PDB file of C-alpha atoms in Angstrom:
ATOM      1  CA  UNK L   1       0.000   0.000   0.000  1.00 56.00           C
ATOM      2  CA  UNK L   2       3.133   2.445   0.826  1.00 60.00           C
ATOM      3  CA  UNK L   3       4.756   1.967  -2.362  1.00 60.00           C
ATOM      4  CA  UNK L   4       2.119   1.538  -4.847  1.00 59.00           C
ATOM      5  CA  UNK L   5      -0.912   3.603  -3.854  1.00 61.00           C
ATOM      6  CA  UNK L   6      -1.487   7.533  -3.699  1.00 68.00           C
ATOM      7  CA  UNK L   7      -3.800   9.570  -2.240  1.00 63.00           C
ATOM      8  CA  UNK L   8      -5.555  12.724  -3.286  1.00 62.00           C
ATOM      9  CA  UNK L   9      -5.386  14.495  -0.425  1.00 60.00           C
ATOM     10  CA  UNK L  10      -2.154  16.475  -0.248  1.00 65.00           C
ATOM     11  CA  UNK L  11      -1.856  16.446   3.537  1.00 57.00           C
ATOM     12  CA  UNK L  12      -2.874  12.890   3.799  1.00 56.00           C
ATOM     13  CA  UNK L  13       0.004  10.776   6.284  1.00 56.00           C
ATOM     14  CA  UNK L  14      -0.988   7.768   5.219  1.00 65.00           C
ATOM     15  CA  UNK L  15      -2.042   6.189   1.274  1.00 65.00           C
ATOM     16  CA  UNK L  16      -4.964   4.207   2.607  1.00 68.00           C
ATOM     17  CA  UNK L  17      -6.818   3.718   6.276  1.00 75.00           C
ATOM     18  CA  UNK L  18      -6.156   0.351   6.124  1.00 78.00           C
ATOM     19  CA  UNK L  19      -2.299   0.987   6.145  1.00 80.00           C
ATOM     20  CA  UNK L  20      -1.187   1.295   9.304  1.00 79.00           C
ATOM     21  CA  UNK L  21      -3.324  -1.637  10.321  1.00 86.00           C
ATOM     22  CA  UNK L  22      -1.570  -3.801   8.162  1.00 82.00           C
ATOM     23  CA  UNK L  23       2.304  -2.888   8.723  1.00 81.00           C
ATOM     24  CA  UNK L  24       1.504  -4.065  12.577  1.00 88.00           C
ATOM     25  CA  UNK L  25      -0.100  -6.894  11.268  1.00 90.00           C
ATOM     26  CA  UNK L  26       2.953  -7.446   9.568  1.00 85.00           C
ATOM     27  CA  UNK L  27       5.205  -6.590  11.988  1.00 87.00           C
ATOM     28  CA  UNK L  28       3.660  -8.475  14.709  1.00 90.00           C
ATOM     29  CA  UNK L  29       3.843 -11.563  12.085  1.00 89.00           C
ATOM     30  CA  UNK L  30       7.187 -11.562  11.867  1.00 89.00           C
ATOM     31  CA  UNK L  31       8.299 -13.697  14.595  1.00 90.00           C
ATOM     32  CA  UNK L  32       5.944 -16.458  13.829  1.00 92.00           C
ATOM     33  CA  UNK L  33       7.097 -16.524  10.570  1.00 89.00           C
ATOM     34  CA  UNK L  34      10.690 -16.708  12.063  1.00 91.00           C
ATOM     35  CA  UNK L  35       9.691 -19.795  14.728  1.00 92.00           C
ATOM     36  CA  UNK L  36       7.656 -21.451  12.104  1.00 89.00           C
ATOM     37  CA  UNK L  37      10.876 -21.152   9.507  1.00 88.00           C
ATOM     38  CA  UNK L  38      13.272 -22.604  12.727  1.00 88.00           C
ATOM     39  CA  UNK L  39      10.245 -25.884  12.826  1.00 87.00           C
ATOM     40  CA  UNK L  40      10.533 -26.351   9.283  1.00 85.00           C
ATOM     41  CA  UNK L  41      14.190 -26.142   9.034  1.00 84.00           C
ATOM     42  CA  UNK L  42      14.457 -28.715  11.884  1.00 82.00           C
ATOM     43  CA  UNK L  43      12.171 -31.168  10.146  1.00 78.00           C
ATOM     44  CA  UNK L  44      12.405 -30.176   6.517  1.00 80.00           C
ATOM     45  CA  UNK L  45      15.215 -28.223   4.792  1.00 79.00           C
ATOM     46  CA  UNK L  46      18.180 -29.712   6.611  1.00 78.00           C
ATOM     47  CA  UNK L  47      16.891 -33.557   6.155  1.00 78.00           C
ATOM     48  CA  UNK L  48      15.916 -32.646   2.362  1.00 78.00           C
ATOM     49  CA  UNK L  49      19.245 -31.161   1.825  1.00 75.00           C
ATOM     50  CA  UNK L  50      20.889 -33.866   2.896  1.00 77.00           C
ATOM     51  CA  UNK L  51      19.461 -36.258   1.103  1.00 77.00           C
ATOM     52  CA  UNK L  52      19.925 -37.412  -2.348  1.00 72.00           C
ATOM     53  CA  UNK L  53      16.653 -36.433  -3.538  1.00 71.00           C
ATOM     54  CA  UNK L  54      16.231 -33.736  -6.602  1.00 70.00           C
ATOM     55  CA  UNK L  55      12.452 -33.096  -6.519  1.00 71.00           C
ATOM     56  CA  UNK L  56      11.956 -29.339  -4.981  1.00 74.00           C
ATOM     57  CA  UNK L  57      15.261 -28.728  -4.543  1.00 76.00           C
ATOM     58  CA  UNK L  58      15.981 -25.640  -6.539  1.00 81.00           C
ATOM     59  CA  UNK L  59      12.670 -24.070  -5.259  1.00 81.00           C
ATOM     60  CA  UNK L  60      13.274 -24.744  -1.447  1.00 83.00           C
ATOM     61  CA  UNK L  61      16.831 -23.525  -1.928  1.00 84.00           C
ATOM     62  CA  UNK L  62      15.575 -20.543  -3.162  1.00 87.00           C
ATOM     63  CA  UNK L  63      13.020 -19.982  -0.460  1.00 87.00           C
ATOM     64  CA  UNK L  64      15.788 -20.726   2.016  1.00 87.00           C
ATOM     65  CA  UNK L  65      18.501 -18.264   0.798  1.00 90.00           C
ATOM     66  CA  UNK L  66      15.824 -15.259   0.174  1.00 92.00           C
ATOM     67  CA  UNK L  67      14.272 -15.624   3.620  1.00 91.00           C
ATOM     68  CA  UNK L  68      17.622 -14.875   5.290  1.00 92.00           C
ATOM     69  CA  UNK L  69      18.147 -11.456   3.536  1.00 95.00           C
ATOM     70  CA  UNK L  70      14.235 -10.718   3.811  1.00 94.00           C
ATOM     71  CA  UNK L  71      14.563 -10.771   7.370  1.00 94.00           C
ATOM     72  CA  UNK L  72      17.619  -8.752   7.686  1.00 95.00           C
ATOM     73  CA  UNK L  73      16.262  -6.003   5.797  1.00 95.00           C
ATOM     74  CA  UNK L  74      13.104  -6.431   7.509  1.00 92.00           C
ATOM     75  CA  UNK L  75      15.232  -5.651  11.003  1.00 92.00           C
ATOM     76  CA  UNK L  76      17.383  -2.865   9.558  1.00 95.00           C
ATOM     77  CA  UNK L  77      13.981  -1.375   8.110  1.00 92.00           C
ATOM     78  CA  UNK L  78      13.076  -0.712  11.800  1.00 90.00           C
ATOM     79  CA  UNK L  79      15.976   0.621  12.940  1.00 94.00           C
ATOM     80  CA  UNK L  80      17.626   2.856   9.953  1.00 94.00           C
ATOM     81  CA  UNK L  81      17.022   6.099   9.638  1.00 94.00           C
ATOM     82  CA  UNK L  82      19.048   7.170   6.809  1.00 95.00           C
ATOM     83  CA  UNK L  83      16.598   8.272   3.499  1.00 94.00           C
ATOM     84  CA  UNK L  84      18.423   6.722   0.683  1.00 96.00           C
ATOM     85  CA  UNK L  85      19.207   3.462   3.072  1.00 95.00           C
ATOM     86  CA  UNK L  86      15.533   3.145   4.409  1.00 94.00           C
ATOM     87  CA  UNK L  87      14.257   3.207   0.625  1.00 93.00           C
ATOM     88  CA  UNK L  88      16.902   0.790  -0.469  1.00 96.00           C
ATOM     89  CA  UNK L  89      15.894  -1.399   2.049  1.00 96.00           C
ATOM     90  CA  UNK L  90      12.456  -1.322   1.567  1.00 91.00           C
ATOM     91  CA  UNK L  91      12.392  -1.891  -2.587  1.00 94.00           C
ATOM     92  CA  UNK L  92      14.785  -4.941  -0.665  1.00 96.00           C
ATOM     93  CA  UNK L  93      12.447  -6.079   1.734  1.00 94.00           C
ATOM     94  CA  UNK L  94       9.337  -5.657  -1.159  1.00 92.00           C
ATOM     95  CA  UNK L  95      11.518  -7.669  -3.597  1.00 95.00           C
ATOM     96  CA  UNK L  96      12.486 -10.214  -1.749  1.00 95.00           C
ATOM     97  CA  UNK L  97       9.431 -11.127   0.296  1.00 92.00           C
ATOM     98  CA  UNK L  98       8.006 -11.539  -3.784  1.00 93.00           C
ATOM     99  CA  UNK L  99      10.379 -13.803  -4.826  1.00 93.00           C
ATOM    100  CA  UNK L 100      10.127 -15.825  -1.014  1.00 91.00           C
ATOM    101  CA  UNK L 101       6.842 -15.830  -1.607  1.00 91.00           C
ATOM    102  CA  UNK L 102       7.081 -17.213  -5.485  1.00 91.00           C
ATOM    103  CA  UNK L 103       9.483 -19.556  -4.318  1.00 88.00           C
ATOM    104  CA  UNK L 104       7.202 -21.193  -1.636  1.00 86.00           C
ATOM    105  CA  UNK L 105       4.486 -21.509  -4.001  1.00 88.00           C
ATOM    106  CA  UNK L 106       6.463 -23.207  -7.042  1.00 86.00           C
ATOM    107  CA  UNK L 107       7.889 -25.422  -4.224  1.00 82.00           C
ATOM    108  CA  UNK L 108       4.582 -26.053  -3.429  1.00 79.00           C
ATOM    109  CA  UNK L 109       3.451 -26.899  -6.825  1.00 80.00           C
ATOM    110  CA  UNK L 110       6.516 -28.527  -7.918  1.00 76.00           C
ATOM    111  CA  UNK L 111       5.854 -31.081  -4.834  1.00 72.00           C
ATOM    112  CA  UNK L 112       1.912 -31.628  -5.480  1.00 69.00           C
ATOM    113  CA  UNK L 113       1.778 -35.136  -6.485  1.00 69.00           C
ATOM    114  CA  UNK L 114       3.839 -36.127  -2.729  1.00 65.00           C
ATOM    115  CA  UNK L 115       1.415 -34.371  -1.400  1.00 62.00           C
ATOM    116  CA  UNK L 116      -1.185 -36.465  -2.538  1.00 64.00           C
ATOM    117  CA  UNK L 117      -0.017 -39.738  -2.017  1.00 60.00           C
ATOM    118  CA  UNK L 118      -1.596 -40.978   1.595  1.00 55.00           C
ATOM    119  CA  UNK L 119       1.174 -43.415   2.743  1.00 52.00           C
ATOM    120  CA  UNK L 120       3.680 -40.468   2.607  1.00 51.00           C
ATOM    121  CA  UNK L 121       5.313 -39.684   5.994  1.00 54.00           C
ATOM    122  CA  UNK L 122       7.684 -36.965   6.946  1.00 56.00           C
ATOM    123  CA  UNK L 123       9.043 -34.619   4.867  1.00 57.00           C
ATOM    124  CA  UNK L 124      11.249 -36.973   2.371  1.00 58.00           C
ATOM    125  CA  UNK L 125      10.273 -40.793   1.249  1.00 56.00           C
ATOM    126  CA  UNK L 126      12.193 -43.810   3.488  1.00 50.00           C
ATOM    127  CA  UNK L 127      14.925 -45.329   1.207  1.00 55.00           C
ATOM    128  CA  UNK L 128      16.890 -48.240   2.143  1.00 53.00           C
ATOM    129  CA  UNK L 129      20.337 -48.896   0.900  1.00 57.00           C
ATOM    130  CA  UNK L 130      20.574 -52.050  -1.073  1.00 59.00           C
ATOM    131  CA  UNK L 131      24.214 -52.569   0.545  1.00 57.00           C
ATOM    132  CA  UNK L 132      22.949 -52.002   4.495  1.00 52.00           C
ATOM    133  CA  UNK L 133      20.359 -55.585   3.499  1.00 53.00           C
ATOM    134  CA  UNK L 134      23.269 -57.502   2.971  1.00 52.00           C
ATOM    135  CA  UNK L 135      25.193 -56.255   6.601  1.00 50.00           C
TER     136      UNK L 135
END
């Protein structure tokens, strides 16, 4: 709404009412997003990129190195107060959180038919080595 929207009123604070609603909501987000990123990094990313397995793996990487730089400009946004820096960050923050968000959804889609496969546990498949039958 900050970036994108105007309003007509020339001494207006604010592009829309709804906007400073939503930057707490956003705000006040943010570290649930950043506990619910540690749970699936537990359980998820570190077991899938271990393992040998190709499906998803370019679109989780890419969700997992753009949320890192997401939420450091998303910290510095709150605490710099230079112009030029503040609006560099923000385009940042804006760009990023896009291409997170893309990310998450083609990993999503890229992993659909997993997803609907009932005997599916966990986040990756059980394989067994065919040398550890023989030991």
């Amino acid at each position: 709404m900050k970036r994108f929207m105007e309003t007509d009123d020339p001494w207006a604070v604010i592009n829309h009412p709804l906007e400073p609603w939503l930057l707490k909501l956003h705000v006040l987000s943010a570290p649930a997003m950043l506990f619910a990123f540690g749970l699936i990094a537990t359980n998820h990313i570190w077991r899938s990129l271990k393992s040998n397995i190709p499906t998803g793996r370019k679109s989780g990487v890419l969700a997992t190195y753009t949320f890192f730089p997401l939420v450091l400009t998303g910290y510095l946004i709150q605490v710099v107060i230079d112009e030029l820096s503040l609006e560099i960050l923000s385009w940042s923050h804006l760009g990023l959180g896009i291409l997170c968000t893309w990310a998450v959804l083609a990993h999503r889609y890229v992993l659909k038919p997993f997803f609907k496969k009932k005997t599916r546990k966990g986040a990756l498949p059980v394989q067994i080595k065919k040398n550890s039958l023989n030991s």
